[in-house]
Coordinates of C-alpha atoms in Angstrom, one line a residue:
M24 CA 3.6 18.4 -18.0
T25 CA 2.3 15.5 -19.9
E26 CA 5.6 14.8 -21.4
L27 CA 7.2 14.8 -18.0
H28 CA 4.5 12.5 -16.7
D29 CA 4.8 10.2 -19.5
T30 CA 8.5 9.5 -18.7
L31 CA 7.9 8.6 -14.9
L32 CA 7.6 5.2 -13.5
T33 CA 4.4 5.8 -11.6
F34 CA 3.9 3.4 -8.6
D35 CA 0.6 3.4 -6.8
T36 CA 1.1 1.3 -3.8
H37 CA -2.4 0.7 -2.7
I38 CA -5.4 -0.5 -4.9
D39 CA -8.1 -2.7 -3.7
I40 CA -9.8 -5.3 -6.1
P41 CA -13.6 -5.7 -6.2
W42 CA -14.9 -8.8 -4.4
P43 CA -16.6 -11.0 -5.3
D44 CA -14.3 -10.9 -8.6
Q45 CA -16.0 -9.3 -11.5
A46 CA -13.8 -10.8 -14.1
D47 CA -13.6 -7.3 -15.8
A48 CA -10.0 -5.8 -15.4
W49 CA -9.3 -5.9 -18.9
S50 CA -12.8 -4.9 -20.2
L51 CA -13.9 -1.5 -21.6
N52 CA -15.9 1.0 -19.5
T53 CA -15.9 -0.9 -16.2
D54 CA -17.2 0.5 -13.0
R55 CA -13.6 0.1 -11.5
K56 CA -11.4 3.0 -10.8
V57 CA -8.4 1.0 -11.7
D58 CA -8.4 -1.4 -14.7
V59 CA -5.6 -2.2 -17.4
R60 CA -7.0 0.4 -19.8
K61 CA -7.5 3.0 -17.5
C62 CA -4.0 2.5 -16.2
D63 CA -2.8 2.9 -19.7
Q64 CA -4.8 5.9 -20.3
G65 CA -3.4 7.7 -17.2
K66 CA 0.1 6.3 -17.7
L67 CA -0.1 4.6 -14.2
R68 CA 2.6 2.0 -14.8
S69 CA 2.7 0.1 -11.6
V70 CA 0.1 -0.9 -9.1
C71 CA 0.1 -2.9 -5.7
L72 CA -3.2 -4.8 -5.9
A73 CA -4.2 -5.7 -2.2
A74 CA -6.3 -8.6 -1.3
Y75 CA -8.3 -7.1 1.4
I76 CA -9.4 -9.2 4.3
P77 CA -12.1 -7.6 6.5
Q78 CA -11.5 -8.0 10.2
G79 CA -13.8 -10.7 11.5
P80 CA -13.9 -12.7 14.8
R81 CA -10.5 -13.7 16.3
D82 CA -11.5 -17.3 16.7
E83 CA -11.0 -20.5 14.8
A84 CA -13.8 -20.0 12.3
G85 CA -12.9 -16.4 11.6
H86 CA -9.3 -17.3 11.0
E87 CA -10.1 -20.2 8.7
E88 CA -12.5 -17.9 6.7
A89 CA -9.8 -15.2 6.3
W90 CA -7.3 -18.0 5.2
H91 CA -9.5 -19.1 2.5
R92 CA -10.4 -15.7 1.2
V93 CA -6.9 -14.3 0.8
Q94 CA -5.9 -17.3 -1.3
A95 CA -8.8 -16.8 -3.4
M96 CA -8.2 -13.1 -3.9
L97 CA -4.4 -13.7 -4.6
K98 CA -5.2 -16.3 -7.3
V99 CA -7.5 -13.6 -9.1
I100 CA -4.7 -10.9 -8.7
N101 CA -2.1 -13.4 -10.3
A102 CA -4.6 -14.2 -13.2
L103 CA -4.6 -10.6 -14.2
G104 CA -1.2 -10.9 -16.1
G105 CA -1.4 -11.1 -19.8
H106 CA -1.8 -9.5 -23.2
Q107 CA -4.8 -8.1 -25.0
D108 CA -5.6 -5.7 -27.7
G109 CA -2.1 -4.3 -27.8
L110 CA -2.0 -4.0 -23.9
S111 CA 0.2 -5.9 -21.6
A112 CA 0.3 -6.6 -17.8
N113 CA 3.0 -8.5 -15.8
I114 CA 2.8 -10.0 -12.3
C115 CA 6.0 -8.8 -10.6
R116 CA 7.8 -10.2 -7.7
T117 CA 10.7 -7.9 -7.5
A118 CA 11.7 -4.4 -8.0
E119 CA 13.7 -5.3 -11.1
D120 CA 10.5 -7.0 -12.3
V121 CA 8.7 -3.7 -12.0
R122 CA 11.6 -2.0 -13.8
S123 CA 11.5 -4.4 -16.7
A124 CA 7.8 -4.2 -17.1
F125 CA 8.1 -0.4 -17.4
R126 CA 10.6 -0.6 -20.0
A127 CA 8.5 -3.1 -22.1
G128 CA 5.4 -0.9 -21.7
A129 CA 3.6 -3.4 -19.7
L130 CA 1.5 -2.6 -16.4
A131 CA 3.4 -3.9 -13.4
I132 CA 1.1 -5.7 -11.0
V133 CA 2.5 -6.3 -7.5
P134 CA 0.4 -8.5 -5.1
A135 CA -0.1 -7.5 -1.5
I136 CA -2.4 -8.3 1.6
E137 CA -4.3 -5.8 3.6
N138 CA -4.8 -7.2 7.1
G139 CA -2.6 -9.8 8.7
H140 CA -5.9 -11.4 10.0
A141 CA -5.5 -13.2 6.5
L142 CA -2.7 -15.5 7.9
G143 CA -5.4 -17.2 10.2
G144 CA -3.1 -16.9 13.1
V145 CA -0.1 -18.8 11.5
P146 CA 2.9 -16.5 10.9
S147 CA 4.7 -19.1 8.7
R148 CA 2.0 -18.8 6.1
I149 CA 3.4 -15.4 4.9
G150 CA 6.4 -17.4 3.3
Q151 CA 3.7 -19.6 1.6
L152 CA 1.9 -16.6 0.2
A153 CA 5.1 -15.0 -1.0
A154 CA 6.4 -18.0 -2.8
E155 CA 3.0 -18.9 -4.4
Y156 CA 1.5 -15.7 -5.1
G157 CA 4.3 -13.2 -5.0
V158 CA 3.0 -11.1 -2.1
R159 CA 5.5 -8.3 -1.3
Y160 CA 3.9 -6.5 1.6
L161 CA 1.4 -7.3 4.5
T162 CA -0.6 -4.5 6.1
L163 CA -0.4 -5.7 9.7
T164 CA -4.0 -4.7 10.7
H165 CA -7.2 -3.2 9.1
N166 CA -9.9 -1.5 11.3
G167 CA -10.2 -3.6 14.3
H168 CA -7.5 -5.4 16.4
N169 CA -6.4 -8.7 15.3
A170 CA -4.2 -11.5 16.6
L171 CA -1.0 -9.8 15.5
A172 CA -1.4 -6.2 16.8
D173 CA -3.4 -3.2 17.7
A174 CA -5.2 -1.2 15.1
A175 CA -5.7 2.6 14.9
I176 CA -9.3 2.2 15.0
P177 CA -10.8 -0.3 17.3
R178 CA -14.1 -2.0 16.3
K179 CA -16.9 -1.8 18.7
D180 CA -18.9 -4.2 16.9
L181 CA -16.2 -6.8 17.5
N182 CA -16.1 -6.0 21.2
D183 CA -12.7 -4.4 20.9
V184 CA -11.1 -2.5 23.7
T185 CA -8.8 0.6 23.2
E186 CA -5.7 -1.6 23.3
L187 CA -5.8 -5.3 23.1
H188 CA -1.9 -6.1 22.9
G189 CA -0.2 -2.8 23.7
G190 CA 1.1 -2.8 20.3
L191 CA 2.3 -6.0 18.8
S192 CA 1.4 -9.3 20.0
E193 CA 4.1 -12.0 20.4
L194 CA 2.5 -13.6 17.3
G195 CA 2.8 -10.3 15.6
R196 CA 6.5 -10.2 16.3
E197 CA 6.9 -13.7 15.0
T198 CA 5.0 -12.5 11.9
I199 CA 7.3 -9.6 11.3
R200 CA 10.5 -12.0 11.7
E201 CA 8.8 -14.2 9.0
M202 CA 8.1 -11.3 6.7
N203 CA 11.7 -10.2 7.1
R204 CA 12.9 -13.7 6.3
H205 CA 10.7 -13.9 3.1
G206 CA 11.2 -10.4 1.7
V207 CA 7.7 -9.2 2.6
L208 CA 7.4 -5.4 3.6
V209 CA 5.8 -4.5 6.8
D210 CA 3.0 -2.1 6.1
V211 CA 1.8 0.0 9.1
S212 CA -1.1 1.8 7.7
H213 CA -4.1 1.2 9.9
T214 CA -2.2 0.2 12.9
A215 CA -2.0 1.8 16.1
K216 CA 0.9 4.3 16.9
S217 CA 2.2 1.7 19.4
T218 CA 2.1 -1.1 16.8
M219 CA 3.7 1.2 14.2
M220 CA 6.6 2.2 16.6
Q221 CA 7.2 -1.3 17.9
A222 CA 7.4 -2.7 14.2
S223 CA 9.7 -0.1 13.0
E224 CA 12.1 -1.0 15.8
L225 CA 11.8 -4.9 15.3
S226 CA 11.7 -5.2 11.7
T227 CA 15.1 -5.6 10.0
T228 CA 13.9 -3.9 6.9
P229 CA 12.3 -0.5 6.7
V230 CA 8.5 -0.3 7.2
F231 CA 6.3 1.7 5.4
A232 CA 2.6 3.1 5.5
S233 CA 1.1 2.0 2.2
H234 CA -1.9 4.5 2.4
S235 CA -1.7 7.2 5.1
C236 CA -1.6 10.9 5.4
V237 CA 0.0 13.4 7.8
R238 CA -1.7 14.0 11.3
S239 CA -0.3 17.5 11.8
L240 CA -2.3 18.5 8.7
C241 CA -5.5 16.4 9.4
D242 CA -6.0 15.1 12.9
H243 CA -7.4 11.7 11.8
P244 CA -6.6 8.6 13.6
R245 CA -5.5 6.7 10.4
N246 CA -2.8 9.5 9.9
L247 CA 0.8 9.4 11.0
D248 CA 2.0 12.2 13.6
D249 CA 5.3 13.9 13.5
E250 CA 7.0 11.4 15.8
Q251 CA 6.0 8.5 13.5
L252 CA 7.4 10.4 10.6
D253 CA 10.6 11.1 12.3
R254 CA 10.8 7.3 13.0
L255 CA 10.4 6.6 9.3
K256 CA 13.3 8.9 8.6
E257 CA 15.5 7.2 11.3
T258 CA 14.7 3.8 9.9
D259 CA 14.8 4.8 6.1
G260 CA 10.9 4.0 5.9
L261 CA 8.3 5.6 3.7
I262 CA 4.7 7.1 3.9
Q263 CA 2.6 6.9 0.8
I264 CA 0.1 9.9 0.9
T265 CA -3.2 8.6 -0.1
A266 CA -6.3 9.9 -1.9
M267 CA -8.6 9.6 0.8
G268 CA -10.4 13.1 1.1
S269 CA -11.3 12.7 5.1
F270 CA -7.5 11.8 5.6
L271 CA -6.5 14.9 3.8
R272 CA -8.7 17.7 5.1
K273 CA -10.6 17.8 8.5
G274 CA -14.3 17.2 7.9
G275 CA -13.4 15.6 4.4
G276 CA -13.4 17.2 1.0
G277 CA -9.6 16.9 0.3
T278 CA -8.3 17.4 -3.3
V279 CA -5.5 16.5 -5.3
E280 CA -4.0 19.8 -4.2
D281 CA -4.2 18.8 -0.4
L282 CA -2.5 15.6 -1.2
A283 CA 0.4 17.4 -2.7
R284 CA 0.5 19.5 0.4
H285 CA 0.8 16.6 2.5
V286 CA 3.5 15.3 0.3
A287 CA 5.3 18.6 0.5
Y288 CA 5.1 18.5 4.2
V289 CA 6.5 15.1 4.7
A290 CA 9.4 16.1 2.2
E291 CA 10.3 19.1 4.2
R292 CA 10.4 17.5 7.4
I293 CA 11.9 14.4 6.8
G294 CA 13.1 14.4 3.1
V295 CA 11.6 13.4 -0.1
R296 CA 13.4 10.0 0.2
H297 CA 10.6 9.1 2.6
V298 CA 7.4 10.0 0.8
G299 CA 5.2 8.7 -2.0
V300 CA 1.6 8.4 -3.3
S301 CA -1.2 5.9 -3.2
S302 CA -4.7 6.2 -4.3
D303 CA -6.9 3.5 -2.3
F304 CA -8.8 3.3 -5.5
D305 CA -11.7 0.6 -5.3
G306 CA -11.4 0.7 -1.6
G307 CA -12.8 4.2 -0.8
G308 CA -10.1 6.3 -2.5
G309 CA -10.7 9.0 -4.9
I310 CA -10.6 12.8 -4.6
P311 CA -11.3 15.7 -6.8
G312 CA -8.7 15.9 -9.4
W313 CA -7.7 12.2 -9.0
Q314 CA -10.9 10.1 -9.2
D315 CA -9.7 7.2 -11.3
A316 CA -6.4 5.9 -13.0
T317 CA -7.0 8.0 -15.8
Q318 CA -6.5 11.2 -14.0
T319 CA -3.1 10.2 -12.6
P320 CA -1.3 13.1 -14.7
A321 CA -3.1 15.5 -12.4
V322 CA -1.1 14.1 -9.5
T323 CA 2.1 14.8 -11.1
E324 CA 0.9 18.4 -12.0
A325 CA -0.1 19.2 -8.5
L326 CA 3.3 17.8 -7.2
R327 CA 4.9 20.1 -9.6
N328 CA 3.0 23.0 -8.7
V329 CA 4.2 22.7 -5.1
G330 CA 7.9 22.8 -6.4
F331 CA 8.8 19.3 -7.0
G332 CA 11.4 18.9 -9.8
A333 CA 11.8 15.9 -12.3
D334 CA 14.3 13.9 -10.1
E335 CA 12.1 14.4 -6.9
L336 CA 9.1 13.2 -8.9
A337 CA 10.7 10.2 -10.0
A338 CA 11.3 9.4 -6.3
I339 CA 7.9 10.2 -5.1
W340 CA 6.2 8.2 -7.9
G341 CA 8.2 5.0 -7.7
G342 CA 11.8 5.3 -6.8
N343 CA 11.4 5.4 -3.1
M344 CA 9.0 2.3 -3.2
L345 CA 11.3 0.4 -5.4
R346 CA 14.2 1.0 -2.9
L347 CA 12.3 -0.5 -0.1
M348 CA 11.4 -3.5 -2.2
E349 CA 15.0 -4.1 -3.0
K350 CA 16.1 -3.8 0.7
A351 CA 13.5 -6.4 1.6
E352 CA 14.8 -8.7 -1.2
Q353 CA 18.5 -8.3 -0.2
A354 CA 17.5 -9.1 3.5
S355 CA 15.5 -12.2 2.6
I356 CA 18.6 -13.4 0.5
S357 CA 20.9 -12.8 3.5
A358 CA 18.7 -14.4 6.2

């Protein structure tokens, strides 16, 4: 099993970074679940590091604060590339960059943003962030509605009603058009079902859920139901099953075996082409069997135990996400 895992281009599509920055991603014995050395130990080859922007007030001050924070966080992510003590990390802007890093034995780092609130209400800023910092996906919402779209979990402390926009706002639609134009993938994790369904219809490239699970197996508002899974199949999209215990098993306590069970459900319903895995490490993720990057081989073992072969594992672990990245790249070139 270890030999098989070592050959895979493993790609975890959603990891947070500590904030304020601890400047220790290359250090020994960090408190992080993911750092350069832990990735090397667990043969986790590629990671999407997300600049997480908490949902704040949807006013000028709240938007300005979010805009400044996302730029600061993306600068930190971009500064993680380098070479120390025989280990390398490359900031990757394309699918081929990720493959090249894998061939070179370097950790591939792909910048991303969690929460469209980061744009400060200005859709055109996604082009700036893609060009300056290599952002490859934007999660439309976090918990709480923003100016772009409705979230799966409204925030009472922000005076949210059940629905604010009925899915996407016009600003959200404009943002998706800008994302398509600049090759930035649309991430529908955290969004309301109405938002997800509308985004998948509007986007000219497939949408994906970077860190969600299956609602038929665990009835949690952050999970996708069967109709949403079917829409992903229709649009060639993707769901990345994530290592959050409360999303994997009702009442919490989900394990790496439960994660594999969710992956198997998606593969059976809509095809292995439409499923992958993510951890949400350093953002609340971590389950028995996969508590940090060093334990990544256990995921491969759990997936093998539910019947996936080598080619299927290659698709689940990275091939599917790279396909979506390439589709977004191609669409931006022809835009």
